[in-house]
Amino acid sequence: MNMQSHGITPERLSNLKRLEAESIHIIREVAAEFSNPVMLYSIGKDSGVMLHLAMKAFYPSRPPFPLLHVDTTWKFRDMIRFRDDTAKRLGLDLLVHTNPEGLEKNINPFDNGSSVHTHIMKTEALKQALDKYGFDAAFGGARRDEEKSRAKERVFSFRNANHGWDPKNQRPELWNLYNARVAKGESIRAFPLSNWTELDIWQYILTENIPMVPLYLAATRPVVERDGMLIMVDDDRMKLLPGEIIQEKKVRFRTLGCYPLTGAIESDADTLPAIVREMLIARTSERQGRLIDKDESASMEKKKREGYF
Amino acid sequence: MTADVKEAAETAVTDYILAQETKDQLRFLTCGSVDDGKSTLIGRLLYDTKLIFEDQLAALERDSKKHGTVGEDIDLALLVDGLEAEREQGITIDVAYRFFATDKRKFIVADTPGHEQYTRNMATGASTADLAVLLVDARNGLMVQTRRHAFIASLLGIRHVVLAVNKIDLAGYSEDRFNEIRKDFEVFANGFDFETLQAIPMSARFGDNVTAKGQNMDWYQGPTLLEHLETVEVGEDALEAPFRFPVQWVNRPNLDFRGYSGTIASGRVATGDELVVAGPAKISKVKTIVGAAGEVPEARAGEAVTITLEDEIDISRGDLLSSTAHRPDVADQFAAHVIWMSDEPLLPGRPYLLKIGTRTVTATVSEIKHKINVNTFEHVAGKTLELNEIAFCNFALSSSVPFDPYEANRSTGSFILIDRMSNATVGAGMVWFALRRASNIHWQALDVDRTARSEKLGQKPAVLWFTGLSGSGKSTIASIVEKKLHIDGRHTYTLDGDNVRHGLNKDLGFTDVDRVENIRRVGEVARLFTDAGLITLVSFISPFKAERQMARDLLGEGEFVEVFVDTPIEVCRQRDPKGLYAKADRGEIKNFTGIDSPYEAPENPEVHIRNVNRDPEDIAEEVIAYLRERGFLNS
């Protein structure tokens, strides 16, 4: 009891070590129990951490599953470059899927709006890809601290044959015993980073020196102000609205997605420690940078019921 | 910022982060009922620890106007009640996980509902918690539910409890009232094995004694809730327990490396330690330990590692590596507490899947010894177990498994029960002790059906259908697989294409009709053998998808295991064990698969073997590994 005043019991695993071990356990459990798992790779920082953990989980073997990227064709060019480099550097199979019907109809965030674009090019495309390859488990990098409906999601989140999520009928999840049983056509989404917070993610990236897309770091980039957000002009498909002008600003991104839907923040943080410093004094939460959540405060739960990650 | 200042700031941040590396994590559970102010308390913790960001607050103010229950103030509870349905009903119905951090610790909060009909949710939250915060309303004092919460926390092995006497503002900040409740609880909790018990008077709504000392309670000298959470010493029982390592995954990148990956459930391990595979009792020594950051000389409970051993012994997923000095129990019968989590009642005699560690076996409850009234702790008799009920039961398993009593080890003493039809998680259990055969468990009367037969044989029947070109190595591999299964005590039979044509199918030729009939008969025989509980190996070229599908359709879901022996035709031709390719090339055999008749390769075989320059022994191991992973070899 003489340790009481110090609080920390020296023998306990640190927060990051405990999170790391728990994630590796989850990743291995999926690989061992499912016949055809896949890792959704969205190129962002959470995906980067998840992939790093997967490399550790199976070392010296390679992860026994491919990566899948659902490409809406509107991702930042830096993301695509980083994605291809990463798969090559790690020697992993990378599957890329784009919704062919969406492509044919030229679905895009400008003409169709964020909600339609996200539904067709992300949610539907993801379902198509999962069906096409018959994956029975898909890893995602979502965290419970991101958003309220995620706080109740299981680590092994069951999806019916239509990829739907039923928040009222989730399997109880006790200890570290995950129920991996699914019938044909059904699947699970596995979330190894469930218990990580954004701060944990950055700390881990920094201590493990995990490569990240440069867009997270501040640089001078061409942006326009639209709906109160700074949107980067990543290519010439971005048409300016009346009154809009392209400005060169030093900005960075807190989350990465389709460039027309991802708001930048003005920042000087051009190194990882600077980002963490900025984070520690942050006044706005992470998903603020994403247009898709703005529709309604319960919008994420609706999307997830429909099969969104 | 100038370059110097910026650099200094970055150094400071880097130092801060390095300091964070030693930051501890505490998982705790909050339980209380709707009116006790539980969500408000968690909202207060999140709010006060400054992790509620500005825009979340803006959204909250909007939502408060729609659903709020505290007038124009911000309703902190709305921060934490996640799902739409719950917000509309104004209650928390599921387990939600919240996060906040201080400089000392990161906290993971399992927020669980308090009503009796949500006992399963509370048990779920408690299963991973180090500490429980039990809320009571200062006006009401100890309630039936407080007793229930303490009991469930104790049953799930929580050793540290905080009694949060909330709404003390509504009890006039009365010291007497607080002491009365505290004493009541201390007397009551005496029967439980709590290591620490801290009572704190508080007002979550106004923030008294949550994160800061209350202005109105000079008489209280103890810690605030946050101070207590930051400093309470929660030792790790798992670290003191003997070494246990459930093998999750066999790590075999090449012939030179064979490692066993898993998470250390308890104890410590170092290179050179002697370990035993519980059950078969095979012993070896630790050669290397690969941790998350590379090779390490030792590792401890909670770490995910890969262990290699000095000796080549047969170890697969589901095995438990243990310290030789302190071995786990190994038995096929044990007594355990069970919390039932399904609308469908638990029926004694009905088979469920039981997952303990990394092993899944079939299990039945042979007897419900007694149910426990969660409010009075009285033992009551019962024939079945309904949703949210807790009982003490005897279990009979299809094969022996290694385990420890839950009291001694939360990892190796816990299990979940899965319904075999719906695949839902229907129960959670905590092993109390092993039962010996001698204690003569009384079995429910059973019809002798295929389940009974296969359980008796301790295996799940299956048909291993080896398909591939002539000379691909099907029969060689099948024969090694059968030998290995036999040595392992399995009951098997092999149907070989050539042999069957000498007997059962000697009336059939090679016309399309005859070929279909050939497969149909073999499929039917395989089905009968499956009924008898056998693992049947079929080694047939079976070049056409439709034929193989026909055989598959004859069998139950998951019983048909297609093993595609994928050997390039050039290799087969080179081997040509029966000289058939030479004959076909000379035109002496018509319709020869791969020459003048196609081979339709399987698209989704259960096992796909690329058989070039590979040792058939290794391939056979791969097939057996598949069977083991899929639970065909439950023992």
JSON list of N, CA, C and O in Angstrom, two decimals, chain A residues 18 20 23 50 59 68 90 92 104 115 126 130 166 170 176 190 247 281 284 305:
[
{"chain": "A", "resi": 18, "resn": "ARG", "atom": "N", "xyz": [-0.73, -1.72, -23.46]},
{"chain": "A", "resi": 18, "resn": "ARG", "atom": "CA", "xyz": [-1.94, -2.50, -23.26]},
{"chain": "A", "resi": 18, "resn": "ARG", "atom": "C", "xyz": [-2.82, -2.43, -24.52]},
{"chain": "A", "resi": 18, "resn": "ARG", "atom": "O", "xyz": [-3.38, -3.43, -24.97]},
{"chain": "A", "resi": 20, "resn": "GLU", "atom": "N", "xyz": [-1.78, -1.77, -27.56]},
{"chain": "A", "resi": 20, "resn": "GLU", "atom": "CA", "xyz": [-1.08, -2.47, -28.64]},
{"chain": "A", "resi": 20, "resn": "GLU", "atom": "C", "xyz": [-1.33, -3.98, -28.55]},
{"chain": "A", "resi": 20, "resn": "GLU", "atom": "O", "xyz": [-1.69, -4.62, -29.54]},
{"chain": "A", "resi": 23, "resn": "SER", "atom": "N", "xyz": [-4.93, -4.93, -29.44]},
{"chain": "A", "resi": 23, "resn": "SER", "atom": "CA", "xyz": [-5.20, -4.86, -30.88]},
{"chain": "A", "resi": 23, "resn": "SER", "atom": "C", "xyz": [-4.59, -6.05, -31.61]},
{"chain": "A", "resi": 23, "resn": "SER", "atom": "O", "xyz": [-5.22, -6.63, -32.50]},
{"chain": "A", "resi": 50, "resn": "MET", "atom": "N", "xyz": [-3.31, 0.63, -37.69]},
{"chain": "A", "resi": 50, "resn": "MET", "atom": "CA", "xyz": [-3.85, -0.73, -37.74]},
{"chain": "A", "resi": 50, "resn": "MET", "atom": "C", "xyz": [-2.94, -1.64, -38.57]},
{"chain": "A", "resi": 50, "resn": "MET", "atom": "O", "xyz": [-2.65, -2.78, -38.17]},
{"chain": "A", "resi": 59, "resn": "TYR", "atom": "N", "xyz": [4.48, -11.10, -37.52]},
{"chain": "A", "resi": 59, "resn": "TYR", "atom": "CA", "xyz": [5.91, -11.17, -37.74]},
{"chain": "A", "resi": 59, "resn": "TYR", "atom": "C", "xyz": [6.48, -12.47, -37.17]},
{"chain": "A", "resi": 59, "resn": "TYR", "atom": "O", "xyz": [6.09, -12.84, -36.08]},
{"chain": "A", "resi": 68, "resn": "LEU", "atom": "N", "xyz": [-7.77, -3.88, -48.67]},
{"chain": "A", "resi": 68, "resn": "LEU", "atom": "CA", "xyz": [-8.78, -3.43, -49.63]},
{"chain": "A", "resi": 68, "resn": "LEU", "atom": "C", "xyz": [-8.96, -1.93, -49.48]},
{"chain": "A", "resi": 68, "resn": "LEU", "atom": "O", "xyz": [-9.22, -1.43, -48.38]},
{"chain": "A", "resi": 90, "resn": "LEU", "atom": "N", "xyz": [5.61, -2.90, -47.94]},
{"chain": "A", "resi": 90, "resn": "LEU", "atom": "CA", "xyz": [5.35, -3.99, -47.01]},
{"chain": "A", "resi": 90, "resn": "LEU", "atom": "C", "xyz": [5.14, -5.32, -47.71]},
{"chain": "A", "resi": 90, "resn": "LEU", "atom": "O", "xyz": [4.99, -6.35, -47.07]},
{"chain": "A", "resi": 92, "resn": "LEU", "atom": "N", "xyz": [2.52, -6.33, -49.53]},
{"chain": "A", "resi": 92, "resn": "LEU", "atom": "CA", "xyz": [1.17, -6.85, -49.27]},
{"chain": "A", "resi": 92, "resn": "LEU", "atom": "C", "xyz": [0.31, -6.78, -50.53]},
{"chain": "A", "resi": 92, "resn": "LEU", "atom": "O", "xyz": [0.53, -5.93, -51.40]},
{"chain": "A", "resi": 104, "resn": "GLU", "atom": "N", "xyz": [-19.81, 5.05, -63.89]},
{"chain": "A", "resi": 104, "resn": "GLU", "atom": "CA", "xyz": [-20.49, 5.23, -65.17]},
{"chain": "A", "resi": 104, "resn": "GLU", "atom": "C", "xyz": [-21.43, 6.43, -65.13]},
{"chain": "A", "resi": 104, "resn": "GLU", "atom": "O", "xyz": [-21.52, 7.21, -66.07]},
{"chain": "A", "resi": 115, "resn": "SER", "atom": "N", "xyz": [-23.93, 13.39, -49.37]},
{"chain": "A", "resi": 115, "resn": "SER", "atom": "CA", "xyz": [-24.67, 12.24, -48.89]},
{"chain": "A", "resi": 115, "resn": "SER", "atom": "C", "xyz": [-24.81, 11.16, -49.98]},
{"chain": "A", "resi": 115, "resn": "SER", "atom": "O", "xyz": [-24.53, 9.99, -49.74]},
{"chain": "A", "resi": 126, "resn": "LEU", "atom": "N", "xyz": [-18.29, -0.45, -50.98]},
{"chain": "A", "resi": 126, "resn": "LEU", "atom": "CA", "xyz": [-17.72, -1.36, -49.98]},
{"chain": "A", "resi": 126, "resn": "LEU", "atom": "C", "xyz": [-18.48, -2.68, -49.98]},
{"chain": "A", "resi": 126, "resn": "LEU", "atom": "O", "xyz": [-17.88, -3.76, -49.99]},
{"chain": "A", "resi": 130, "resn": "LEU", "atom": "N", "xyz": [-16.98, -6.40, -50.82]},
{"chain": "A", "resi": 130, "resn": "LEU", "atom": "CA", "xyz": [-17.03, -7.49, -49.85]},
{"chain": "A", "resi": 130, "resn": "LEU", "atom": "C", "xyz": [-17.74, -8.70, -50.46]},
{"chain": "A", "resi": 130, "resn": "LEU", "atom": "O", "xyz": [-17.33, -9.84, -50.28]},
{"chain": "A", "resi": 166, "resn": "ASP", "atom": "N", "xyz": [-27.41, -4.12, -36.66]},
{"chain": "A", "resi": 166, "resn": "ASP", "atom": "CA", "xyz": [-28.59, -3.96, -35.82]},
{"chain": "A", "resi": 166, "resn": "ASP", "atom": "C", "xyz": [-28.13, -3.57, -34.42]},
{"chain": "A", "resi": 166, "resn": "ASP", "atom": "O", "xyz": [-27.74, -4.42, -33.62]},
{"chain": "A", "resi": 170, "resn": "GLN", "atom": "N", "xyz": [-26.99, -6.64, -30.69]},
{"chain": "A", "resi": 170, "resn": "GLN", "atom": "CA", "xyz": [-25.56, -6.95, -30.80]},
{"chain": "A", "resi": 170, "resn": "GLN", "atom": "C", "xyz": [-25.21, -8.09, -29.85]},
{"chain": "A", "resi": 170, "resn": "GLN", "atom": "O", "xyz": [-25.80, -8.25, -28.80]},
{"chain": "A", "resi": 176, "resn": "ASN", "atom": "N", "xyz": [-11.87, -11.25, -23.36]},
{"chain": "A", "resi": 176, "resn": "ASN", "atom": "CA", "xyz": [-11.35, -11.10, -24.72]},
{"chain": "A", "resi": 176, "resn": "ASN", "atom": "C", "xyz": [-11.79, -12.28, -25.56]},
{"chain": "A", "resi": 176, "resn": "ASN", "atom": "O", "xyz": [-11.08, -12.75, -26.43]},
{"chain": "A", "resi": 190, "resn": "ALA", "atom": "N", "xyz": [-14.38, -6.05, -37.93]},
{"chain": "A", "resi": 190, "resn": "ALA", "atom": "CA", "xyz": [-13.56, -6.13, -36.72]},
{"chain": "A", "resi": 190, "resn": "ALA", "atom": "C", "xyz": [-12.83, -4.81, -36.51]},
{"chain": "A", "resi": 190, "resn": "ALA", "atom": "O", "xyz": [-12.25, -4.27, -37.45]},
{"chain": "A", "resi": 247, "resn": "GLN", "atom": "N", "xyz": [-6.89, 30.47, -52.58]},
{"chain": "A", "resi": 247, "resn": "GLN", "atom": "CA", "xyz": [-5.89, 31.14, -51.76]},
{"chain": "A", "resi": 247, "resn": "GLN", "atom": "C", "xyz": [-4.80, 30.13, -51.38]},
{"chain": "A", "resi": 247, "resn": "GLN", "atom": "O", "xyz": [-5.09, 28.94, -51.20]},
{"chain": "A", "resi": 281, "resn": "ILE", "atom": "N", "xyz": [-4.04, 20.97, -27.28]},
{"chain": "A", "resi": 281, "resn": "ILE", "atom": "CA", "xyz": [-4.74, 22.21, -26.96]},
{"chain": "A", "resi": 281, "resn": "ILE", "atom": "C", "xyz": [-5.91, 22.43, -27.92]},
{"chain": "A", "resi": 281, "resn": "ILE", "atom": "O", "xyz": [-6.39, 23.52, -28.10]},
{"chain": "A", "resi": 284, "resn": "THR", "atom": "N", "xyz": [-11.43, 21.93, -31.28]},
{"chain": "A", "resi": 284, "resn": "THR", "atom": "CA", "xyz": [-12.49, 21.37, -32.12]},
{"chain": "A", "resi": 284, "resn": "THR", "atom": "C", "xyz": [-12.23, 19.88, -32.30]},
{"chain": "A", "resi": 284, "resn": "THR", "atom": "O", "xyz": [-11.11, 19.45, -32.40]},
{"chain": "A", "resi": 305, "resn": "ARG", "atom": "N", "xyz": [-26.20, 1.46, -39.92]},
{"chain": "A", "resi": 305, "resn": "ARG", "atom": "CA", "xyz": [-27.24, 0.44, -40.09]},
{"chain": "A", "resi": 305, "resn": "ARG", "atom": "C", "xyz": [-27.31, 0.00, -41.54]},
{"chain": "A", "resi": 305, "resn": "ARG", "atom": "O", "xyz": [-27.65, -1.13, -41.85]}
]
